[in-house]
Amino acid sequence: MTPNRNTRISAVVAFLTIVFVAVPVAISASGRFDLYYTLTSVALLSIASTGVWLTFYIGRINIGQGAYALMGGYVSAILVMNHGWSFWLTLPAAGLFCAAASVLIGLPILRLRGVYFAMVTLVLTEVARLLALALPITNGAKGIVSIPLPGALSVFGITLIPDFATLQNSRLAFYLLAVTLMVVCFAIMYRLVNSRIGKLCQSLQQNEELASSIGVNIAYLRVIAYAVSSFFGGVSGAIFAAISQSIYPSSFTVTDSVNFMLNCFLGGLGYVFGPMLGTLVLYFGWDLLFQTGQFQLLIYSGLMIVLMLVLPNGLLSLAETTRKKG
Amino acid sequence: MAEMLEVSGITKRFGGLVAVNNVSFSVREKEILSVIGPNGAGKSTLFKLISSFLRPTTGEVRLKGERISGLAPHIAARRGVVRTFQETTIFKNMSVRDNVIIAHHLRSKASLFGFFLGTGTAKADEAAFGQSADEILALLGLSSLAHETARNLPHGHLRALGIAIGLATNPSILLLDEPFAGMNHDETMRMVEMVRRLRERGLTILLVEHDMPAVMKISDRLVVLNFGQKIAEGTPSEIQANEKVIEAYLGSEDEAIGL
Ligand SMILES: Nc1ncnc2c1ncn2[C@@H]1O[C@H](COP(=O)(O)OP(=O)(O)O)[C@@H](O)[C@H]1O
Ligand SMILES: [Mg+2]
């Protein structure tokens, strides 16, 4: 059963308070400023992951989000460096570029299902890396470096966001930027999934033939979902490029694509907020296992397998079962 | 009575196999027409051609004069031709009611973006679909199961849900592929009544079915296929007396035709 309206509102308020108030306060109290970078990464990775989640939601296993993150990073970097665009403009531009590219790529490949689609998307990440190596505009293996920090964002002479280079604490600024976008992105996803569009996506996932026989334009809906997914990938990649002030062909690889997918699995494919939780747990889990040295990957993979066997519907399914019992 | 659907010279080849061979017939408004024939005769293929799930090799299908073959299933559905599946086909992880609500998709006045924003039109759509879904569920005797997850339904109710989904699209002609398969006598008789009631509500019905007593009882006319070809067309009594039909069914299913 869905929780009632009041519980939902208090959950949202609590979450926003933690993210925008409690975390910054705790970090400045403890002096662990490095955590800003970690949490910013989690927020950005969860944006890319929720895109992957949406393709899962229409019944496609997407292991190609790394390609769009890389593409978004390059689009933003090139527009800033070669064309003098403001970072703030390149952000939607990167998203839209990726969405447009994904429409062209998606039209043929979204006809494929199951492992076939998964394999093609896996190859896509590698193709993106090779293209970044080969194209003149991406500057090959040397990548694009010394990208300036985001400048000020002013609308009608009112400065909404100050120039990051003038800030004492650009880490906090990036953190706030990333979590704001994360909140917006998950709000969009929540609305999407809880409107009729979500039901239509589910109908694709459960039976495409039947969906088309009741008049759903399945090709169109698939492409739309994939474009939204890639938009999120592009935006996330663009901010990563701005934070590290650089982008290389190896900035996003097949490993990242696989991780985006695992984040969704871990959090739960049936839950909008699954990718957020999955990313958080996976990112910190991997770091915690760092102390185990050479066994890090072994333990990590083992735990993942066990988790998928024990909790096939993801971590959030735990909350559901306890609620049912309680 | 007016011609509703016109199938003219339709042929479908799969490689060397001619699954449907130059078949022509027409369906009148508010008629119940059954397509019968031995297994592999091409009945399901014919349905897929009519509902644009398959593209004909030659020939065409017209609905009220407008061509509907060789398009796409969702376009045929939009024009009013909707097919239910031979296999029980439903959205198995949705509730029964949600299955029927989602099938109202064609009737939505709001755009996808409208649904995202939750506009007034979208809300009105949702309310109307919910109400219509409840009516359809009542009509098919599924009201008490409305909130059950579809995959948990017993077989007979799954068939009914398949038909409910078809009805929700508000078709002008409904194609039912073996709706009585796997049903016991009582369930079949209830379904026969059901299909009759649908016709009384103004629907034209095209039916593929193996249960000969049921077919003979329910149909206004029949079309008989054998090896992809139409070998007979007529009223139940005409078909039961037709030499070619008896021959086609001889040996294998001679009792099945109800002689
Ligand atoms: N997609 C397909 N590809 C190749 N052959 C097919 C295909 N669909 C059906 N057939 C063949 O066409 C013939 C008619 O099949 P079908 O229309 O399912 O028969 P029926 O529904 O009357 O039992 C069969 O021989 C079947 O094997
Ligand atoms: Mg068949």
Coordinates of C-alpha atoms and ligand atoms in Angstrom, one line a residue:
Chain A
M1 CA 0.0 0.0 0.0
T2 CA 1.2 3.5 -0.7
P3 CA 2.0 5.5 2.4
N4 CA -0.5 8.3 3.0
R5 CA 0.1 11.9 2.0
N6 CA 1.3 13.2 5.4
T7 CA 3.9 10.5 5.8
R8 CA 5.1 11.2 2.3
I9 CA 5.4 14.9 2.9
S10 CA 7.3 14.4 6.2
A11 CA 9.7 11.9 4.4
V12 CA 10.4 14.5 1.7
V13 CA 11.0 17.3 4.3
A14 CA 13.3 15.0 6.3
F15 CA 15.3 14.0 3.3
L16 CA 15.7 17.6 2.1
T17 CA 16.8 18.7 5.6
I18 CA 19.4 15.9 5.8
V19 CA 20.8 16.6 2.3
F20 CA 20.8 20.5 2.4
V21 CA 21.3 21.2 6.1
A22 CA 22.4 18.2 8.3
V23 CA 25.1 16.9 5.9
P24 CA 26.9 20.3 5.4
V25 CA 26.7 21.0 9.2
A26 CA 28.1 17.6 10.1
I27 CA 30.9 18.0 7.5
S28 CA 32.0 21.4 8.7
A29 CA 31.8 20.3 12.3
S30 CA 33.9 17.2 11.7
G31 CA 36.3 18.8 9.2
R32 CA 36.0 15.9 6.8
F33 CA 35.7 18.1 3.7
D34 CA 36.7 15.3 1.5
L35 CA 33.2 13.8 2.1
Y36 CA 31.8 16.6 -0.1
Y37 CA 33.6 15.2 -3.1
T38 CA 32.4 11.6 -2.2
L39 CA 28.8 12.7 -1.7
T40 CA 28.8 14.8 -4.8
S41 CA 29.9 11.8 -6.8
V42 CA 27.2 9.7 -5.2
A43 CA 24.6 12.3 -6.2
L44 CA 25.8 12.5 -9.8
L45 CA 26.2 8.8 -10.2
S46 CA 22.7 8.3 -8.9
I47 CA 21.4 10.7 -11.6
A48 CA 23.0 8.6 -14.3
S49 CA 21.8 5.4 -12.6
T50 CA 18.2 6.6 -12.4
G51 CA 18.4 7.0 -16.2
V52 CA 19.4 3.4 -16.4
W53 CA 16.6 2.5 -14.1
L54 CA 14.1 4.1 -16.5
T55 CA 15.2 1.8 -19.3
F56 CA 14.9 -1.1 -17.0
Y57 CA 11.4 0.1 -16.3
I58 CA 10.5 -0.4 -20.0
G59 CA 12.1 -3.8 -20.0
R60 CA 15.5 -3.1 -21.3
I61 CA 18.8 -4.0 -19.7
N62 CA 21.0 -0.9 -20.3
I63 CA 24.7 -1.3 -19.9
G64 CA 25.5 1.7 -22.0
Q65 CA 25.0 4.8 -19.7
G66 CA 28.8 5.4 -19.6
A67 CA 28.6 6.3 -23.3
Y68 CA 26.2 9.1 -22.6
A69 CA 28.0 10.3 -19.5
L70 CA 31.2 10.5 -21.6
M71 CA 29.4 12.3 -24.4
G72 CA 27.8 14.8 -22.0
G73 CA 31.2 15.5 -20.4
Y74 CA 32.8 16.2 -23.8
V75 CA 29.9 18.3 -25.1
S76 CA 30.1 20.5 -22.1
A77 CA 33.9 20.7 -22.1
I78 CA 34.0 21.5 -25.9
L79 CA 31.3 24.1 -25.7
V80 CA 33.1 25.8 -22.7
M81 CA 36.6 25.6 -24.1
N82 CA 36.2 26.1 -27.9
H83 CA 33.1 28.2 -28.0
G84 CA 33.2 30.1 -24.8
W85 CA 29.8 29.0 -23.6
S86 CA 28.8 29.4 -20.0
F87 CA 28.9 26.1 -18.1
W88 CA 25.3 26.7 -17.1
L89 CA 24.2 26.7 -20.7
T90 CA 26.2 23.6 -21.5
L91 CA 24.5 21.6 -18.9
P92 CA 21.1 21.4 -20.7
A93 CA 22.9 21.4 -24.0
A94 CA 24.9 18.3 -23.0
G95 CA 21.6 16.6 -21.8
L96 CA 19.8 17.5 -25.0
F97 CA 22.7 16.4 -27.2
C98 CA 22.7 13.0 -25.5
A99 CA 19.0 12.7 -25.8
A100 CA 19.1 13.5 -29.5
A101 CA 22.0 11.0 -30.0
S102 CA 20.1 8.4 -28.1
V103 CA 17.1 8.9 -30.3
L104 CA 19.2 8.1 -33.4
I105 CA 20.9 5.2 -31.7
G106 CA 17.7 4.0 -30.0
L107 CA 15.5 3.8 -33.0
P108 CA 17.3 0.7 -34.4
I109 CA 18.6 -0.9 -31.2
L110 CA 15.5 -0.6 -29.0
R111 CA 13.9 -3.2 -31.2
L112 CA 16.2 -5.7 -29.6
R113 CA 15.3 -7.3 -26.3
G114 CA 17.0 -9.1 -23.4
V115 CA 20.7 -10.0 -23.8
Y116 CA 20.8 -8.7 -27.3
F117 CA 20.0 -5.1 -26.3
A118 CA 22.3 -5.5 -23.3
M119 CA 25.2 -6.5 -25.4
V120 CA 24.7 -3.7 -27.9
T121 CA 24.6 -1.1 -25.2
L122 CA 27.8 -2.6 -23.6
V123 CA 29.5 -2.2 -26.9
L124 CA 28.2 1.4 -27.1
T125 CA 30.3 2.4 -24.2
E126 CA 33.4 1.1 -25.8
V127 CA 32.5 2.7 -29.1
A128 CA 32.1 6.1 -27.3
R129 CA 35.6 5.6 -25.8
L130 CA 37.2 4.8 -29.1
L131 CA 35.4 7.7 -30.8
A132 CA 36.8 10.0 -28.1
L133 CA 40.2 8.7 -28.8
A134 CA 39.9 9.0 -32.6
L135 CA 38.0 12.3 -33.2
P136 CA 40.0 15.5 -33.7
I137 CA 37.6 17.6 -31.7
T138 CA 38.0 15.5 -28.5
N139 CA 41.8 15.8 -28.6
G140 CA 42.5 12.1 -28.4
A141 CA 44.1 10.4 -25.4
K142 CA 45.3 13.8 -24.0
G143 CA 41.7 14.7 -23.4
I144 CA 40.5 18.1 -22.6
V145 CA 42.1 19.6 -19.5
S146 CA 42.2 22.9 -17.5
I147 CA 38.5 23.5 -18.0
P148 CA 37.6 26.6 -16.0
L149 CA 35.2 26.3 -13.0
P150 CA 31.6 27.2 -13.7
G151 CA 31.2 31.0 -13.9
A152 CA 28.4 33.1 -12.4
L153 CA 24.8 32.5 -13.5
S154 CA 22.9 35.7 -13.9
V155 CA 19.4 36.2 -15.1
F156 CA 18.4 39.8 -15.9
G157 CA 21.4 41.1 -14.1
I158 CA 20.6 39.2 -10.9
T159 CA 23.3 36.7 -9.9
L160 CA 21.6 33.5 -9.1
I161 CA 24.8 31.4 -8.7
P162 CA 28.2 33.1 -8.0
D163 CA 31.3 32.3 -10.0
F164 CA 32.7 29.0 -8.5
A165 CA 36.3 30.3 -8.9
T166 CA 35.6 33.1 -6.5
L167 CA 34.2 30.8 -3.8
Q168 CA 36.2 29.8 -0.8
N169 CA 34.5 26.4 -0.8
S170 CA 33.8 25.3 -4.3
R171 CA 33.4 21.8 -3.0
L172 CA 30.3 22.8 -1.1
A173 CA 29.0 24.6 -4.2
F174 CA 29.4 21.5 -6.3
Y175 CA 27.8 19.4 -3.6
L176 CA 24.8 21.7 -3.5
L177 CA 24.6 21.8 -7.3
A178 CA 24.7 18.0 -7.5
V179 CA 22.2 17.3 -4.8
T180 CA 19.8 19.9 -6.1
L181 CA 19.9 18.3 -9.5
M182 CA 19.5 14.9 -7.9
V183 CA 16.4 16.1 -6.1
V184 CA 15.0 17.6 -9.3
C185 CA 15.8 14.5 -11.2
F186 CA 14.1 12.1 -8.7
A187 CA 11.1 14.4 -8.4
I188 CA 10.7 14.1 -12.2
M189 CA 11.1 10.4 -12.0
Y190 CA 8.6 10.0 -9.2
R191 CA 6.0 12.0 -11.1
L192 CA 6.7 10.1 -14.3
V193 CA 6.4 6.7 -12.7
N194 CA 3.3 7.6 -10.7
S195 CA 1.5 9.1 -13.7
R196 CA -0.1 7.2 -16.5
I197 CA 3.3 7.2 -18.2
G198 CA 4.6 4.9 -15.5
K199 CA 1.8 2.5 -16.2
L200 CA 2.5 2.6 -19.9
C201 CA 6.2 1.9 -19.3
Q202 CA 5.2 -1.1 -17.2
S203 CA 2.9 -2.3 -19.9
L204 CA 5.9 -2.3 -22.3
Q205 CA 8.0 -4.2 -19.7
Q206 CA 5.4 -6.8 -19.2
N207 CA 4.1 -7.4 -22.7
E208 CA 5.0 -5.3 -25.7
E209 CA 2.7 -7.2 -28.1
L210 CA -0.3 -6.6 -26.0
A211 CA 0.7 -3.0 -25.4
S212 CA 0.7 -2.4 -29.1
S213 CA -2.6 -4.2 -29.6
I214 CA -4.3 -1.8 -27.1
G215 CA -3.0 1.1 -29.2
V216 CA 0.2 2.0 -27.4
N217 CA 2.9 3.3 -29.9
I218 CA 5.6 1.2 -28.4
A219 CA 8.4 2.3 -30.6
Y220 CA 7.7 6.0 -29.7
L221 CA 7.4 5.3 -26.0
R222 CA 10.6 3.3 -25.9
V223 CA 12.6 6.0 -27.6
I224 CA 11.2 8.7 -25.3
A225 CA 12.2 6.7 -22.2
Y226 CA 15.6 6.0 -23.6
A227 CA 16.1 9.7 -24.5
V228 CA 15.1 10.8 -20.9
S229 CA 17.5 8.2 -19.6
S230 CA 20.4 9.5 -21.8
F231 CA 19.6 13.1 -20.9
F232 CA 20.3 12.2 -17.3
G233 CA 23.5 10.4 -18.3
G234 CA 24.7 13.5 -20.2
V235 CA 23.9 16.0 -17.5
S236 CA 25.7 13.9 -14.9
G237 CA 28.8 13.5 -17.1
A238 CA 28.9 17.3 -17.8
I239 CA 29.1 18.1 -14.1
F240 CA 31.7 15.4 -13.6
A241 CA 33.8 17.1 -16.2
A242 CA 33.3 20.5 -14.5
I243 CA 34.3 19.2 -11.1
S244 CA 37.5 17.4 -12.3
Q245 CA 38.0 20.3 -14.8
S246 CA 39.0 17.6 -17.3
I247 CA 37.6 14.9 -19.5
Y248 CA 39.4 11.9 -21.0
P249 CA 38.3 9.0 -23.2
S250 CA 38.7 6.8 -20.0
S251 CA 36.6 9.1 -17.8
F252 CA 33.7 6.7 -18.2
T253 CA 34.3 3.1 -19.1
V254 CA 32.5 -0.2 -19.4
T255 CA 33.0 -0.6 -15.6
D256 CA 31.0 2.6 -15.0
S257 CA 28.3 1.4 -17.2
V258 CA 28.1 -1.9 -15.3
N259 CA 28.1 0.0 -12.0
F260 CA 25.2 2.2 -13.1
M261 CA 23.3 -1.0 -13.8
L262 CA 24.3 -2.6 -10.5
N263 CA 23.2 0.4 -8.6
C264 CA 19.7 -0.1 -10.0
F265 CA 19.7 -3.8 -9.2
L266 CA 20.9 -3.3 -5.7
G267 CA 18.4 -0.6 -4.8
G268 CA 15.5 -2.4 -6.5
L269 CA 14.1 -2.2 -10.0
G270 CA 10.6 -1.7 -8.7
Y271 CA 11.3 1.4 -6.7
V272 CA 11.9 4.9 -8.0
F273 CA 14.4 5.7 -5.3
G274 CA 16.2 2.4 -5.7
P275 CA 19.0 3.8 -7.8
M276 CA 19.8 6.5 -5.2
L277 CA 20.0 4.0 -2.4
G278 CA 21.9 1.5 -4.5
T279 CA 24.5 4.1 -5.6
L280 CA 25.0 5.2 -2.0
V281 CA 25.5 1.7 -0.6
L282 CA 27.6 0.5 -3.5
Y283 CA 29.9 3.5 -3.5
F284 CA 30.5 3.4 0.3
G285 CA 30.6 -0.4 0.3
W286 CA 33.3 -0.4 -2.2
D287 CA 35.3 2.2 -0.2
L288 CA 34.9 0.3 3.0
L289 CA 36.2 -2.9 1.4
F290 CA 39.3 -1.0 0.4
Q291 CA 40.9 -2.1 3.7
T292 CA 40.7 -5.7 2.6
G293 CA 43.3 -5.0 0.0
Q294 CA 43.7 -7.6 -2.7
F295 CA 40.5 -9.3 -1.7
Q296 CA 38.4 -6.1 -2.3
L297 CA 37.0 -7.2 -5.7
L298 CA 36.5 -10.8 -4.6
I299 CA 34.5 -9.9 -1.4
Y300 CA 32.6 -7.2 -3.3
S301 CA 31.5 -9.6 -6.1
G302 CA 30.6 -12.3 -3.6
L303 CA 28.5 -9.9 -1.6
M304 CA 26.7 -8.7 -4.7
I305 CA 25.9 -12.3 -5.8
V306 CA 24.6 -13.1 -2.3
L307 CA 22.5 -9.9 -2.2
M308 CA 20.9 -10.6 -5.6
L309 CA 20.1 -14.2 -4.5
V310 CA 18.6 -13.2 -1.1
L311 CA 17.0 -9.9 -2.2
P312 CA 16.2 -10.2 -5.9
N313 CA 13.9 -7.2 -5.7
G314 CA 16.6 -5.0 -4.2
L315 CA 17.3 -3.4 -0.8
L316 CA 14.1 -1.4 -0.8
S317 CA 12.0 -4.6 -0.9
L318 CA 13.2 -5.0 2.7
A319 CA 11.3 -1.9 3.8
E320 CA 8.2 -3.2 2.0
T321 CA 8.3 -6.6 3.8
T322 CA 8.8 -5.1 7.2
R323 CA 5.9 -2.7 6.6
K324 CA 3.7 -5.6 5.6
K325 CA 4.6 -7.6 8.7
G326 CA 4.4 -4.6 11.0
Chain B
M1 CA -26.7 -5.0 -43.3
A2 CA -23.7 -2.9 -44.0
E3 CA -20.3 -4.4 -44.7
M4 CA -17.9 -3.7 -41.8
L5 CA -14.7 -5.5 -42.7
E6 CA -13.6 -6.6 -46.1
V7 CA -10.8 -9.1 -46.5
S8 CA -9.8 -9.3 -50.2
G9 CA -7.4 -11.8 -51.8
I10 CA -5.1 -11.9 -48.8
T11 CA -2.0 -14.1 -48.9
K12 CA 0.8 -14.6 -46.4
R13 CA 4.0 -16.5 -47.2
F14 CA 6.5 -17.6 -44.7
G15 CA 9.4 -18.5 -46.9
G16 CA 8.1 -21.5 -48.9
L17 CA 5.1 -22.0 -46.7
V18 CA 1.8 -20.3 -47.8
A19 CA 0.1 -19.9 -44.4
V20 CA -2.9 -17.9 -45.8
N21 CA -3.7 -18.3 -49.5
N22 CA -5.8 -15.8 -51.4
V23 CA -8.6 -15.6 -48.8
S24 CA -11.5 -13.2 -49.3
F25 CA -14.6 -12.7 -47.2
S26 CA -16.5 -9.9 -45.5
V27 CA -18.0 -9.3 -42.1
R28 CA -21.2 -7.4 -41.6
E29 CA -21.9 -5.0 -38.9
K30 CA -22.9 -6.6 -35.5
E31 CA -22.2 -10.0 -36.9
I32 CA -20.5 -12.9 -35.1
L33 CA -18.4 -14.6 -37.7
S34 CA -16.2 -17.6 -36.8
V35 CA -13.2 -18.8 -38.6
I36 CA -12.7 -22.5 -38.2
G37 CA -10.3 -25.1 -39.6
P38 CA -7.8 -27.8 -38.5
N39 CA -4.6 -26.9 -36.6
G40 CA -2.1 -25.0 -38.7
A41 CA -4.9 -24.0 -41.2
G42 CA -3.8 -20.4 -40.9
K43 CA -6.4 -19.0 -38.6
S44 CA -4.1 -17.1 -36.2
T45 CA -2.1 -15.8 -39.1
L46 CA -5.3 -14.5 -40.7
F47 CA -6.1 -12.7 -37.4
K48 CA -2.6 -11.2 -37.3
L49 CA -3.0 -9.9 -40.9
I50 CA -6.3 -8.3 -40.1
S51 CA -4.9 -6.6 -37.0
S52 CA -1.7 -5.5 -38.7
F53 CA 0.5 -7.6 -36.6
L54 CA 1.7 -9.1 -39.9
R55 CA 2.1 -7.5 -43.3
P56 CA 0.3 -9.4 -46.0
T57 CA 2.3 -10.7 -49.0
T58 CA -0.5 -9.7 -51.2
G59 CA -4.1 -8.5 -50.7
E60 CA -5.6 -6.1 -48.2
V61 CA -8.1 -5.6 -45.5
R62 CA -10.5 -2.7 -45.3
L63 CA -12.5 -1.5 -42.4
K64 CA -15.5 0.6 -43.5
G65 CA -13.7 1.2 -46.8
E66 CA -10.4 2.3 -45.2
R67 CA -7.3 0.1 -45.6
I68 CA -6.1 -1.2 -42.2
S69 CA -3.7 -4.0 -43.2
G70 CA 0.1 -3.6 -43.6
L71 CA 0.2 -0.7 -41.0
A72 CA 1.2 -1.2 -37.4
P73 CA -0.9 -2.9 -34.6
H74 CA -1.3 0.4 -32.7
I75 CA -2.7 2.1 -35.8
A76 CA -5.1 -0.7 -36.6
A77 CA -6.2 -0.5 -32.9
R78 CA -6.7 3.2 -33.3
R79 CA -9.0 2.6 -36.3
G80 CA -11.0 0.1 -34.3
V81 CA -9.7 -3.3 -35.0
V82 CA -8.5 -5.0 -31.8
R83 CA -7.3 -8.6 -31.4
T84 CA -7.1 -10.7 -28.3
F85 CA -4.5 -13.4 -28.2
Q86 CA -4.6 -17.1 -28.5
E87 CA -2.3 -17.4 -25.6
T88 CA -3.7 -15.8 -22.4
T89 CA -2.1 -12.4 -22.8
I90 CA -2.4 -9.9 -20.0
F91 CA -0.1 -7.5 -18.0
K92 CA 0.6 -10.1 -15.4
N93 CA 2.2 -7.9 -12.7
M94 CA -0.5 -5.3 -12.7
S95 CA -3.8 -5.5 -10.8
V96 CA -6.8 -6.7 -12.8
R97 CA -8.3 -3.2 -12.7
D98 CA -5.0 -1.5 -13.8
N99 CA -4.9 -4.0 -16.7
V100 CA -8.3 -2.7 -17.9
I101 CA -7.5 1.0 -17.1
I102 CA -4.3 1.0 -19.1
A103 CA -6.2 -0.5 -22.0
H104 CA -8.2 2.7 -22.2
H105 CA -5.1 4.3 -23.6
L106 CA -6.6 5.0 -27.0
R107 CA -9.4 7.0 -25.5
S108 CA -7.1 9.4 -23.7
K109 CA -7.6 13.1 -24.6
A110 CA -4.5 14.3 -22.7
S111 CA -1.0 14.0 -24.1
L112 CA 1.8 12.1 -22.4
F113 CA 3.1 15.4 -21.2
G114 CA -0.4 16.3 -19.9
F115 CA -0.3 13.2 -17.8
F116 CA 3.1 14.1 -16.5
L117 CA 1.9 17.5 -15.4
G118 CA -1.4 16.2 -14.1
T119 CA -3.6 18.6 -16.1
G120 CA -7.3 18.8 -15.8
T121 CA -7.8 16.8 -19.0
A122 CA -5.5 14.1 -17.6
K123 CA -7.4 13.9 -14.4
A124 CA -10.7 13.8 -16.2
D125 CA -9.3 11.0 -18.4
E126 CA -8.2 9.0 -15.3
A127 CA -11.6 9.4 -13.7
A128 CA -13.4 8.3 -16.8
F129 CA -11.1 5.3 -17.4
G130 CA -11.6 4.2 -13.8
Q131 CA -15.3 4.3 -14.1
S132 CA -15.4 2.6 -17.5
A133 CA -13.0 -0.1 -16.2
D134 CA -15.3 -0.8 -13.3
E135 CA -18.2 -1.2 -15.7
I136 CA -16.3 -3.6 -18.0
L137 CA -15.1 -5.6 -15.0
A138 CA -18.7 -5.9 -13.8
L139 CA -19.9 -7.0 -17.3
L140 CA -17.3 -9.8 -17.4
G141 CA -17.9 -10.9 -13.8
L142 CA -14.5 -9.8 -12.6
S143 CA -15.5 -7.1 -10.1
S144 CA -14.6 -9.1 -7.0
L145 CA -11.1 -9.7 -8.4
A146 CA -10.4 -6.1 -9.4
H147 CA -7.5 -5.6 -7.0
E148 CA -6.0 -9.1 -7.5
T149 CA -2.6 -9.2 -9.3
A150 CA -3.4 -10.5 -12.7
R151 CA -1.0 -13.4 -12.7
N152 CA -2.8 -15.0 -9.8
L153 CA -6.1 -15.4 -11.6
P154 CA -7.5 -18.8 -12.5
H155 CA -7.5 -19.7 -16.1
G156 CA -11.1 -19.0 -17.0
H157 CA -10.8 -15.5 -15.5
L158 CA -7.6 -14.8 -17.4
R159 CA -9.5 -15.3 -20.6
A160 CA -12.2 -12.9 -19.4
L161 CA -9.6 -10.4 -18.5
G162 CA -8.1 -10.7 -22.0
I163 CA -11.5 -9.8 -23.4
A164 CA -11.9 -7.0 -20.9
I165 CA -8.7 -5.5 -22.1
G166 CA -9.9 -5.8 -25.7
L167 CA -13.2 -4.1 -24.8
A168 CA -11.5 -1.2 -23.0
T169 CA -10.0 -0.1 -26.3
N170 CA -13.6 0.5 -27.5
P171 CA -13.1 -1.3 -30.8
S172 CA -15.6 -1.5 -33.6
I173 CA -14.6 -5.0 -34.3
L174 CA -13.1 -7.4 -31.8
L175 CA -11.0 -10.4 -32.9
L176 CA -11.1 -13.2 -30.4
D177 CA -8.5 -16.0 -30.9
E178 CA -9.7 -19.2 -29.2
P179 CA -11.5 -17.5 -26.3
F180 CA -12.9 -20.8 -25.0
A181 CA -9.7 -22.8 -25.0
G182 CA -9.0 -24.6 -21.8
M183 CA -12.5 -23.8 -20.4
N184 CA -14.9 -26.4 -19.0
H185 CA -18.5 -26.6 -20.3
D186 CA -20.0 -24.2 -17.8
E187 CA -17.3 -21.6 -18.3
T188 CA -17.7 -21.9 -22.1
M189 CA -21.4 -21.4 -21.9
R190 CA -21.0 -18.4 -19.7
M191 CA -18.5 -17.0 -22.2
V192 CA -20.8 -17.7 -25.1
E193 CA -23.5 -15.7 -23.3
M194 CA -20.9 -13.0 -22.7
V195 CA -19.9 -12.7 -26.4
R196 CA -23.6 -12.5 -27.4
R197 CA -24.1 -9.7 -24.9
L198 CA -21.1 -7.8 -26.5
R199 CA -22.8 -8.1 -29.9
E200 CA -26.0 -6.7 -28.5
R201 CA -24.0 -3.7 -27.3
G202 CA -23.1 -3.1 -30.9
L203 CA -19.8 -4.9 -31.4
T204 CA -18.9 -6.9 -34.4
I205 CA -17.1 -10.0 -33.5
L206 CA -14.6 -12.2 -35.4
L207 CA -13.9 -15.5 -33.7
V208 CA -11.4 -18.4 -34.0
E209 CA -12.5 -21.4 -32.0
H210 CA -12.0 -25.1 -31.8
D211 CA -15.0 -25.9 -29.6
M212 CA -17.4 -26.8 -32.4
P213 CA -20.7 -27.0 -30.3
A214 CA -19.9 -23.6 -29.0
V215 CA -19.0 -22.2 -32.4
M216 CA -22.2 -23.6 -34.0
K217 CA -24.3 -22.1 -31.2
I218 CA -22.8 -18.7 -31.3
S219 CA -22.0 -17.8 -34.9
D220 CA -24.1 -16.1 -37.5
R221 CA -21.8 -17.4 -40.2
L222 CA -18.6 -19.3 -40.5
V223 CA -15.5 -19.3 -42.8
V224 CA -13.6 -22.6 -43.0
L225 CA -9.9 -22.6 -43.7
N226 CA -7.8 -25.6 -44.7
F227 CA -4.1 -25.4 -45.6
G228 CA -4.4 -21.6 -45.8
Q229 CA -7.3 -21.7 -48.3
K230 CA -10.9 -20.8 -47.7
I231 CA -12.9 -24.0 -48.5
A232 CA -16.4 -22.9 -47.4
E233 CA -18.4 -20.0 -46.1
G234 CA -22.0 -20.0 -44.7
T235 CA -24.4 -20.4 -41.9
P236 CA -23.8 -23.1 -39.2
S237 CA -26.3 -25.5 -40.8
E238 CA -24.8 -24.9 -44.3
I239 CA -21.3 -25.6 -43.0
Q240 CA -22.3 -28.7 -41.1
A241 CA -23.7 -30.1 -44.4
N242 CA -20.8 -29.1 -46.6
E243 CA -18.9 -32.0 -48.2
K244 CA -15.6 -30.3 -48.4
V245 CA -15.7 -29.3 -44.7
I246 CA -16.6 -32.9 -43.7
E247 CA -13.7 -34.1 -45.8
A248 CA -11.2 -31.6 -44.3
Y249 CA -12.1 -32.7 -40.8
L250 CA -12.4 -36.5 -41.6
G251 CA -10.2 -38.9 -39.7
S252 CA -8.8 -36.3 -37.3
E253 CA -11.6 -34.4 -35.8
D254 CA -14.8 -35.6 -37.5
E255 CA -16.6 -35.6 -34.2
A256 CA -15.4 -32.2 -33.3
I257 CA -17.5 -30.5 -36.0
G258 CA -20.6 -31.7 -34.2
L259 CA -22.0 -34.2 -36.7
Ligands
LIG1 N1 5.9 -16.4 -37.9 C1 5.9 -17.6 -38.6 N2 6.9 -18.0 -39.4 C2 6.8 -19.2 -40.1 N3 5.7 -19.9 -40.1 C3 4.7 -19.5 -39.4 C4 4.7 -18.4 -38.6 N4 3.4 -18.2 -38.0 C5 2.7 -19.3 -38.4 N5 3.4 -20.1 -39.3 C6 3.0 -21.3 -39.9 O1 1.8 -21.0 -40.7 C7 0.8 -22.0 -40.6 C8 -0.5 -21.5 -40.0 O2 -0.3 -21.2 -38.6 P1 -1.5 -20.6 -37.7 O3 -2.0 -19.4 -38.4 O4 -0.9 -20.4 -36.4 O5 -2.5 -21.8 -37.7 P2 -3.8 -22.0 -36.8 O6 -4.0 -20.8 -35.9 O7 -4.9 -22.2 -37.8 O8 -3.6 -23.2 -36.0 C9 1.5 -23.1 -39.7 O9 2.0 -24.1 -40.6 C10 2.5 -22.4 -39.0 O10 3.6 -23.2 -38.6
MG2 MG -4.0 -20.6 -33.8

